[in-house]
């Protein structure tokens, strides 16, 4: 069950990153845009790790 919770956290991080990136685009703020992309990549990596953990545990 823990990895399902981690997957949900990863999806939330990706969404937060998308919103930050969109705000950066709207405000023409390159730093905010980059932070959003970075947050999305961290979320994707976190999601992959959770899926791998779930696969390893046999669920």
mmCIF file of C-alpha atoms in Angstrom:
data_model
loop_
_atom_site.group_PDB
_atom_site.id
_atom_site.type_symbol
_atom_site.label_atom_id
_atom_site.label_comp_id
_atom_site.label_asym_id
_atom_site.label_seq_id
_atom_site.Cartn_x
_atom_site.Cartn_y
_atom_site.Cartn_z
ATOM 1 C CA UNK A 1 0.000 0.000 0.000
ATOM 2 C CA UNK A 2 2.885 2.337 0.674
ATOM 3 C CA UNK A 3 3.969 2.428 -2.945
ATOM 4 C CA UNK A 4 0.442 3.389 -4.049
ATOM 5 C CA UNK A 5 0.654 6.333 -1.670
ATOM 6 C CA UNK A 6 4.063 7.213 -3.119
ATOM 7 C CA UNK A 7 2.639 7.059 -6.643
ATOM 8 C CA UNK A 8 -0.080 9.501 -5.619
ATOM 9 C CA UNK A 9 2.525 11.841 -4.094
ATOM 10 C CA UNK A 10 4.522 11.621 -7.322
ATOM 11 C CA UNK A 11 1.480 12.541 -9.416
ATOM 12 C CA UNK A 12 0.806 15.503 -7.103
ATOM 13 C CA UNK A 13 4.424 16.659 -7.494
ATOM 14 C CA UNK A 14 4.108 16.449 -11.267
ATOM 15 C CA UNK A 15 0.899 18.478 -11.186
ATOM 16 C CA UNK A 16 2.521 21.100 -8.963
ATOM 17 C CA UNK A 17 5.393 21.290 -11.430
ATOM 18 C CA UNK A 18 3.031 21.734 -14.373
ATOM 19 C CA UNK A 19 1.250 24.558 -12.579
ATOM 20 C CA UNK A 20 4.548 26.249 -11.709
ATOM 21 C CA UNK A 21 5.736 25.912 -15.303
ATOM 22 C CA UNK A 22 2.447 27.347 -16.617
ATOM 23 C CA UNK A 23 2.740 30.293 -14.230
ATOM 24 C CA UNK A 24 6.304 30.846 -15.413
ATOM 25 C CA UNK A 25 5.137 30.898 -19.010
ATOM 26 C CA UNK A 26 2.278 33.280 -18.200
ATOM 27 C CA UNK A 27 4.561 35.604 -16.252
ATOM 28 C CA UNK A 28 7.465 35.231 -18.702
ATOM 29 C CA UNK A 29 9.633 34.038 -15.808
ATOM 30 C CA UNK A 30 12.362 31.648 -16.982
ATOM 31 C CA UNK A 31 13.368 30.642 -13.452
ATOM 32 C CA UNK A 32 9.811 29.663 -12.511
ATOM 33 C CA UNK A 33 9.474 27.753 -15.771
ATOM 34 C CA UNK A 34 12.675 25.824 -15.055
ATOM 35 C CA UNK A 35 11.605 25.083 -11.475
ATOM 36 C CA UNK A 36 8.337 23.681 -12.793
ATOM 37 C CA UNK A 37 10.090 21.411 -15.285
ATOM 38 C CA UNK A 38 12.475 20.246 -12.559
ATOM 39 C CA UNK A 39 9.586 19.446 -10.210
ATOM 40 C CA UNK A 40 7.889 17.452 -12.961
ATOM 41 C CA UNK A 41 11.038 15.419 -13.602
ATOM 42 C CA UNK A 42 11.417 14.685 -9.875
ATOM 43 C CA UNK A 43 7.797 13.554 -9.777
ATOM 44 C CA UNK A 44 8.302 11.259 -12.757
ATOM 45 C CA UNK A 45 11.389 9.721 -11.158
ATOM 46 C CA UNK A 46 9.509 9.276 -7.887
ATOM 47 C CA UNK A 47 6.644 7.598 -9.755
ATOM 48 C CA UNK A 48 9.005 5.202 -11.541
ATOM 49 C CA UNK A 49 10.610 4.282 -8.214
ATOM 50 C CA UNK A 50 7.197 3.604 -6.645
ATOM 51 C CA UNK A 51 6.141 1.429 -9.589
ATOM 52 C CA UNK A 52 9.405 -0.500 -9.375
ATOM 53 C CA UNK A 53 8.911 -1.026 -5.632
ATOM 54 C CA UNK A 54 5.385 -2.276 -6.240
ATOM 55 C CA UNK A 55 6.638 -4.632 -8.967
ATOM 56 C CA UNK A 56 9.419 -5.936 -6.713
ATOM 57 C CA UNK A 57 6.989 -6.663 -3.881
ATOM 58 C CA UNK A 58 4.777 -8.686 -6.204
ATOM 59 C CA UNK A 59 1.759 -6.368 -6.266
#
